[in-house]
Amino acid sequence: LLEELGCQVAKVHCTPNGLFPHNPEPTFEHLEDLCQTVSDGNFDVGFAQDADADRLAIIDEAGRYLGEEYTLALATLHILSTRPGGVAVNLSTSRMVDDIAAMHGVKVVRTKVGEANVAAAMKAANCVVGGEGNGGVIDPRTCYTRDSLSGMALVLELLARKGQAISAVAAGIPSYAITKKKFNCQRGKVARVLAAVKQSASGAKVNELDGVRLDWPDRWVHVRPSNTEPAVRVIAEAPTAADADALCGKFMKLAQEAAA
C-alpha cells in the first residue's frame, strides 16, 4: 500500500513467516528497532502494525514514539477537516478526540469497549470516523472495522495536506498523558471492584456503561473487566504523565484491595 501511494519504504521485521522478533503488540517497549530506523534514516514517519493489522502506532520523524492514541486523533483531525460528521469512540479512548471534535463543532458518541460496539454506534449516528484508542481507526468508506492500512493512508494524506512534520501536526493537538494497567481478577469479584470504584467518585461524573468511568474537568479514570481475559483494566488520563500515573495507581490499588 505504501509503495503504491508513492512512499519510499524501509521495512523492519516484515518477513511474513509467523515468527516475531519481539512481542507484536505495537507499544513503546517493543518498537526500539523501528524508532532507531526512523531516526537514523531521516524518514518522515514510522508506522507499526500489530499482527492482524487492526492497530497502528506512529513514530515521528525524530524517532520518538507518539503511540497509538495519536493514531485515531490524527485520523479524526484529517477526516473532520475535510468531511463534516460525527465521531464514535469507546470509553477508554483519549479525550484528544473530544477536543478535535469540538474544534469542528461535532459531537462524540462514547460506547462500550469493542470494535463491534463502536461500529454499531457509527452506523446509528452516521459518523464519518470512529475507532478505539489502541490505534484502531474505522473509516466507513473502507469498512466498519479497525484498519491500520486506512490509518496510514489518512495520516499520510494529513501530512501532505498540511505540509508539516508529523511532530508539528501532533503538537497542534491538545495533549494528555494516559496510563494503562491491568490485574488478574476472577469474574465473580468484578462487581465489588466496580462498587468500590463508584463509591470513590469524589465529585466526578460517573458513567456505568462499561464498568465505571469517572470524569473530572481535566482527567478521567476507567475501570472495567476485560472482554478477553479474567482481568480488570484500569486506564487513566490526565494533563501530565505524573498525574496519570498517580490516578491510575490510586484506582489500581483500590480495585485490587476490593478484589482481595
PDB file of C-alpha atoms in Angstrom, residues 66-246:
ATOM      1  CA  LEU A  66       3.848   9.091  19.511  1.00  0.00           C
ATOM      2  CA  GLY A  67       1.876   5.981  20.244  1.00  0.00           C
ATOM      3  CA  GLU A  68      -1.498   4.522  19.471  1.00  0.00           C
ATOM      4  CA  GLU A  69      -3.750   7.195  20.956  1.00  0.00           C
ATOM      5  CA  TYR A  70      -2.406   9.736  18.456  1.00  0.00           C
ATOM      6  CA  THR A  71      -3.293   7.450  15.543  1.00  0.00           C
ATOM      7  CA  LEU A  72      -7.034   7.891  15.941  1.00  0.00           C
ATOM      8  CA  ALA A  73      -6.621  11.562  16.889  1.00  0.00           C
ATOM      9  CA  LEU A  74      -4.670  12.357  13.718  1.00  0.00           C
ATOM     10  CA  ALA A  75      -7.048  10.383  11.510  1.00  0.00           C
ATOM     11  CA  THR A  76     -10.002  12.180  13.110  1.00  0.00           C
ATOM     12  CA  LEU A  77      -8.324  15.547  12.611  1.00  0.00           C
ATOM     13  CA  HIS A  78      -7.866  14.863   8.918  1.00  0.00           C
ATOM     14  CA  ILE A  79     -11.348  13.494   8.256  1.00  0.00           C
ATOM     15  CA  LEU A  80     -13.172  16.245  10.165  1.00  0.00           C
ATOM     16  CA  SER A  81     -11.096  18.864   8.329  1.00  0.00           C
ATOM     17  CA  THR A  82     -12.424  17.534   5.021  1.00  0.00           C
ATOM     18  CA  ARG A  83     -15.810  15.956   5.814  1.00  0.00           C
ATOM     19  CA  PRO A  84     -18.376  17.100   8.412  1.00  0.00           C
ATOM     20  CA  GLY A  85     -19.937  14.468  10.627  1.00  0.00           C
ATOM     21  CA  GLY A  86     -19.956  12.780  13.990  1.00  0.00           C
ATOM     22  CA  VAL A  87     -17.374  10.619  15.741  1.00  0.00           C
ATOM     23  CA  ALA A  88     -17.767   7.418  17.759  1.00  0.00           C
ATOM     24  CA  VAL A  89     -15.120   6.035  20.136  1.00  0.00           C
ATOM     25  CA  ASN A  90     -15.076   3.800  23.180  1.00  0.00           C
ATOM     26  CA  LEU A  91     -14.949   4.957  26.789  1.00  0.00           C
ATOM     27  CA  SER A  92     -11.224   4.196  27.119  1.00  0.00           C
ATOM     28  CA  THR A  93     -10.147   6.476  24.264  1.00  0.00           C
ATOM     29  CA  SER A  94      -8.209   9.708  24.848  1.00  0.00           C
ATOM     30  CA  ARG A  95     -10.129  12.951  25.104  1.00  0.00           C
ATOM     31  CA  MET A  96      -7.883  14.307  22.341  1.00  0.00           C
ATOM     32  CA  VAL A  97     -10.679  13.114  20.053  1.00  0.00           C
ATOM     33  CA  ASP A  98     -13.243  15.177  22.003  1.00  0.00           C
ATOM     34  CA  ASP A  99     -11.077  18.295  21.651  1.00  0.00           C
ATOM     35  CA  ILE A 100     -10.699  17.769  17.901  1.00  0.00           C
ATOM     36  CA  ALA A 101     -14.430  17.188  17.510  1.00  0.00           C
ATOM     37  CA  ALA A 102     -15.174  20.349  19.497  1.00  0.00           C
ATOM     38  CA  MET A 103     -12.903  22.350  17.165  1.00  0.00           C
ATOM     39  CA  HIS A 104     -15.125  21.242  14.283  1.00  0.00           C
ATOM     40  CA  GLY A 105     -18.429  21.623  16.096  1.00  0.00           C
ATOM     41  CA  VAL A 106     -19.385  17.942  16.081  1.00  0.00           C
ATOM     42  CA  LYS A 107     -20.325  15.502  18.808  1.00  0.00           C
ATOM     43  CA  VAL A 108     -18.551  12.387  20.052  1.00  0.00           C
ATOM     44  CA  VAL A 109     -20.559   9.251  20.829  1.00  0.00           C
ATOM     45  CA  ARG A 110     -18.950   7.105  23.541  1.00  0.00           C
ATOM     46  CA  THR A 111     -19.524   3.339  23.532  1.00  0.00           C
ATOM     47  CA  LYS A 112     -18.526   0.201  25.383  1.00  0.00           C
ATOM     48  CA  VAL A 113     -15.062  -1.081  24.553  1.00  0.00           C
ATOM     49  CA  GLY A 114     -15.126  -3.308  21.494  1.00  0.00           C
ATOM     50  CA  GLU A 115     -14.921  -2.764  17.758  1.00  0.00           C
ATOM     51  CA  ALA A 116     -18.481  -4.056  17.193  1.00  0.00           C
ATOM     52  CA  ASN A 117     -19.882  -1.542  19.695  1.00  0.00           C
ATOM     53  CA  VAL A 118     -18.117   1.377  18.029  1.00  0.00           C
ATOM     54  CA  ALA A 119     -19.150   0.245  14.541  1.00  0.00           C
ATOM     55  CA  ALA A 120     -22.803  -0.090  15.592  1.00  0.00           C
ATOM     56  CA  ALA A 121     -22.771   3.430  17.060  1.00  0.00           C
ATOM     57  CA  MET A 122     -21.172   4.808  13.906  1.00  0.00           C
ATOM     58  CA  LYS A 123     -23.885   3.299  11.763  1.00  0.00           C
ATOM     59  CA  ALA A 124     -26.665   4.505  14.061  1.00  0.00           C
ATOM     60  CA  ALA A 125     -25.331   8.082  14.175  1.00  0.00           C
ATOM     61  CA  ASN A 126     -23.986   8.155  10.597  1.00  0.00           C
ATOM     62  CA  CYS A 127     -20.495   9.009  11.869  1.00  0.00           C
ATOM     63  CA  VAL A 128     -17.713   9.815   9.421  1.00  0.00           C
ATOM     64  CA  VAL A 129     -14.938   8.364  11.606  1.00  0.00           C
ATOM     65  CA  GLY A 130     -14.560   6.269  14.708  1.00  0.00           C
ATOM     66  CA  GLY A 131     -12.355   3.784  16.437  1.00  0.00           C
ATOM     67  CA  GLU A 132     -10.575   2.860  19.626  1.00  0.00           C
ATOM     68  CA  GLY A 133      -7.623   4.402  21.408  1.00  0.00           C
ATOM     69  CA  ASN A 134      -5.409   1.343  20.898  1.00  0.00           C
ATOM     70  CA  GLY A 135      -4.597   2.613  17.406  1.00  0.00           C
ATOM     71  CA  GLY A 136      -7.757   1.302  15.766  1.00  0.00           C
ATOM     72  CA  VAL A 137      -9.155   3.625  13.093  1.00  0.00           C
ATOM     73  CA  ILE A 138     -12.529   2.937  11.462  1.00  0.00           C
ATOM     74  CA  ASP A 139     -13.210   4.786   8.222  1.00  0.00           C
ATOM     75  CA  PRO A 140     -16.658   3.709   6.984  1.00  0.00           C
ATOM     76  CA  ARG A 141     -15.673   4.473   3.380  1.00  0.00           C
ATOM     77  CA  THR A 142     -13.381   1.436   3.615  1.00  0.00           C
ATOM     78  CA  CYS A 143     -15.010  -0.884   6.151  1.00  0.00           C
ATOM     79  CA  TYR A 144     -16.641  -0.880   9.575  1.00  0.00           C
ATOM     80  CA  THR A 145     -13.626  -2.473  11.237  1.00  0.00           C
ATOM     81  CA  ARG A 146     -10.417  -1.147  12.731  1.00  0.00           C
ATOM     82  CA  ASP A 147      -7.956  -0.934   9.863  1.00  0.00           C
ATOM     83  CA  SER A 148      -4.320   0.117  10.185  1.00  0.00           C
ATOM     84  CA  LEU A 149      -3.971   0.476   6.406  1.00  0.00           C
ATOM     85  CA  SER A 150      -6.698   3.134   6.319  1.00  0.00           C
ATOM     86  CA  GLY A 151      -4.996   4.747   9.313  1.00  0.00           C
ATOM     87  CA  MET A 152      -1.674   5.002   7.492  1.00  0.00           C
ATOM     88  CA  ALA A 153      -3.272   6.470   4.379  1.00  0.00           C
ATOM     89  CA  LEU A 154      -5.226   9.060   6.387  1.00  0.00           C
ATOM     90  CA  VAL A 155      -2.147  10.175   8.338  1.00  0.00           C
ATOM     91  CA  LEU A 156      -0.071  10.471   5.168  1.00  0.00           C
ATOM     92  CA  GLU A 157      -2.811  12.491   3.484  1.00  0.00           C
ATOM     93  CA  LEU A 158      -2.952  14.769   6.526  1.00  0.00           C
ATOM     94  CA  LEU A 159       0.808  15.366   6.380  1.00  0.00           C
ATOM     95  CA  ALA A 160       0.691  16.032   2.634  1.00  0.00           C
ATOM     96  CA  ARG A 161      -2.186  18.487   3.014  1.00  0.00           C
ATOM     97  CA  LYS A 162      -0.603  20.400   5.894  1.00  0.00           C
ATOM     98  CA  GLY A 163       2.960  20.293   4.589  1.00  0.00           C
ATOM     99  CA  GLN A 164       4.279  19.895   8.139  1.00  0.00           C
ATOM    100  CA  ALA A 165       6.344  17.347  10.011  1.00  0.00           C
ATOM    101  CA  ILE A 166       4.250  14.892  11.943  1.00  0.00           C
ATOM    102  CA  SER A 167       5.679  16.169  15.231  1.00  0.00           C
ATOM    103  CA  ALA A 168       4.377  19.657  14.406  1.00  0.00           C
ATOM    104  CA  VAL A 169       0.931  18.349  13.484  1.00  0.00           C
ATOM    105  CA  ALA A 170       0.765  16.302  16.687  1.00  0.00           C
ATOM    106  CA  ALA A 171       1.878  19.315  18.723  1.00  0.00           C
ATOM    107  CA  GLY A 172      -1.170  21.198  17.472  1.00  0.00           C
ATOM    108  CA  ILE A 173      -3.496  18.759  19.252  1.00  0.00           C
ATOM    109  CA  PRO A 174      -4.131  19.343  22.981  1.00  0.00           C
ATOM    110  CA  SER A 175      -2.061  16.644  24.641  1.00  0.00           C
ATOM    111  CA  TYR A 176      -2.661  14.412  27.629  1.00  0.00           C
ATOM    112  CA  ALA A 177      -0.843  11.565  29.283  1.00  0.00           C
ATOM    113  CA  ILE A 178      -2.520   8.178  29.521  1.00  0.00           C
ATOM    114  CA  THR A 179      -1.582   5.224  31.735  1.00  0.00           C
ATOM    115  CA  LYS A 180      -2.951   1.715  31.247  1.00  0.00           C
ATOM    116  CA  LYS A 181      -2.683  -1.137  33.736  1.00  0.00           C
ATOM    117  CA  LYS A 182      -4.440  -4.416  34.466  1.00  0.00           C
ATOM    118  CA  PHE A 183      -4.505  -7.142  37.088  1.00  0.00           C
ATOM    119  CA  ASN A 184      -5.869 -10.675  37.197  1.00  0.00           C
ATOM    120  CA  CYS A 185      -9.346 -10.797  38.700  1.00  0.00           C
ATOM    121  CA  GLN A 186     -11.923 -13.568  38.899  1.00  0.00           C
ATOM    122  CA  ARG A 187     -15.227 -12.718  37.248  1.00  0.00           C
ATOM    123  CA  GLY A 188     -17.094 -13.220  40.500  1.00  0.00           C
ATOM    124  CA  LYS A 189     -15.182 -10.382  42.143  1.00  0.00           C
ATOM    125  CA  VAL A 190     -15.707  -7.752  39.441  1.00  0.00           C
ATOM    126  CA  ALA A 191     -18.985  -6.407  40.876  1.00  0.00           C
ATOM    127  CA  ARG A 192     -17.427  -5.450  44.192  1.00  0.00           C
ATOM    128  CA  VAL A 193     -14.455  -3.896  42.418  1.00  0.00           C
ATOM    129  CA  LEU A 194     -16.766  -1.653  40.415  1.00  0.00           C
ATOM    130  CA  ALA A 195     -18.835  -0.817  43.502  1.00  0.00           C
ATOM    131  CA  ALA A 196     -15.693   0.310  45.318  1.00  0.00           C
ATOM    132  CA  VAL A 197     -14.664   2.485  42.388  1.00  0.00           C
ATOM    133  CA  LYS A 198     -18.085   4.110  42.195  1.00  0.00           C
ATOM    134  CA  GLN A 199     -18.037   4.855  45.928  1.00  0.00           C
ATOM    135  CA  SER A 200     -14.759   6.709  45.423  1.00  0.00           C
ATOM    136  CA  ALA A 201     -16.169   9.021  42.749  1.00  0.00           C
ATOM    137  CA  SER A 202     -15.429  12.104  44.878  1.00  0.00           C
ATOM    138  CA  GLY A 203     -17.271  14.698  42.801  1.00  0.00           C
ATOM    139  CA  ALA A 204     -16.661  13.022  39.477  1.00  0.00           C
ATOM    140  CA  LYS A 205     -19.215  12.409  36.754  1.00  0.00           C
ATOM    141  CA  VAL A 206     -19.998   8.670  36.804  1.00  0.00           C
ATOM    142  CA  ASN A 207     -20.584   6.586  33.669  1.00  0.00           C
ATOM    143  CA  GLU A 208     -21.530   2.898  34.151  1.00  0.00           C
ATOM    144  CA  LEU A 209     -21.998   1.947  30.515  1.00  0.00           C
ATOM    145  CA  ASP A 210     -18.916  -0.293  30.594  1.00  0.00           C
ATOM    146  CA  GLY A 211     -17.524  -0.871  34.075  1.00  0.00           C
ATOM    147  CA  VAL A 212     -17.147   2.505  35.760  1.00  0.00           C
ATOM    148  CA  ARG A 213     -15.654   5.623  34.243  1.00  0.00           C
ATOM    149  CA  LEU A 214     -15.127   8.687  36.448  1.00  0.00           C
ATOM    150  CA  ASP A 215     -14.648  12.085  34.821  1.00  0.00           C
ATOM    151  CA  TRP A 216     -13.290  15.269  36.397  1.00  0.00           C
ATOM    152  CA  PRO A 217     -12.778  18.528  34.474  1.00  0.00           C
ATOM    153  CA  ASP A 218      -9.194  17.725  33.457  1.00  0.00           C
ATOM    154  CA  ARG A 219      -8.818  13.953  33.966  1.00  0.00           C
ATOM    155  CA  TRP A 220     -10.627  10.623  33.977  1.00  0.00           C
ATOM    156  CA  VAL A 221     -10.210   7.010  35.018  1.00  0.00           C
ATOM    157  CA  HIS A 222     -11.933   3.950  33.558  1.00  0.00           C
ATOM    158  CA  VAL A 223     -12.092   0.651  35.452  1.00  0.00           C
ATOM    159  CA  ARG A 224     -13.641  -2.270  33.603  1.00  0.00           C
ATOM    160  CA  PRO A 225     -13.477  -6.046  33.252  1.00  0.00           C
ATOM    161  CA  SER A 226     -11.570  -7.282  30.225  1.00  0.00           C
ATOM    162  CA  ASN A 227     -13.571  -8.770  27.357  1.00  0.00           C
ATOM    163  CA  THR A 228     -10.829 -11.263  26.541  1.00  0.00           C
ATOM    164  CA  GLU A 229      -9.274 -12.473  29.802  1.00  0.00           C
ATOM    165  CA  PRO A 230     -10.035 -12.784  33.548  1.00  0.00           C
ATOM    166  CA  ALA A 231      -8.660  -9.358  34.352  1.00  0.00           C
ATOM    167  CA  VAL A 232      -9.663  -5.840  35.298  1.00  0.00           C
ATOM    168  CA  ARG A 233      -8.241  -2.957  33.293  1.00  0.00           C
ATOM    169  CA  VAL A 234      -7.523   0.455  34.812  1.00  0.00           C
ATOM    170  CA  ILE A 235      -6.942   3.345  32.400  1.00  0.00           C
ATOM    171  CA  ALA A 236      -6.348   6.937  33.465  1.00  0.00           C
ATOM    172  CA  GLU A 237      -5.732  10.128  31.522  1.00  0.00           C
ATOM    173  CA  ALA A 238      -4.558  13.463  32.911  1.00  0.00           C
ATOM    174  CA  PRO A 239      -2.621  16.587  31.845  1.00  0.00           C
ATOM    175  CA  THR A 240       0.773  15.112  32.835  1.00  0.00           C
ATOM    176  CA  ALA A 241       2.322  11.660  32.997  1.00  0.00           C
ATOM    177  CA  ALA A 242       2.830  12.036  36.758  1.00  0.00           C
ATOM    178  CA  ASP A 243      -0.846  12.852  37.255  1.00  0.00           C
ATOM    179  CA  ALA A 244      -1.981   9.972  35.031  1.00  0.00           C
ATOM    180  CA  ASP A 245       0.331   7.529  36.822  1.00  0.00           C
ATOM    181  CA  ALA A 246      -0.893   8.708  40.212  1.00  0.00           C
TER     182      ALA A 246
END
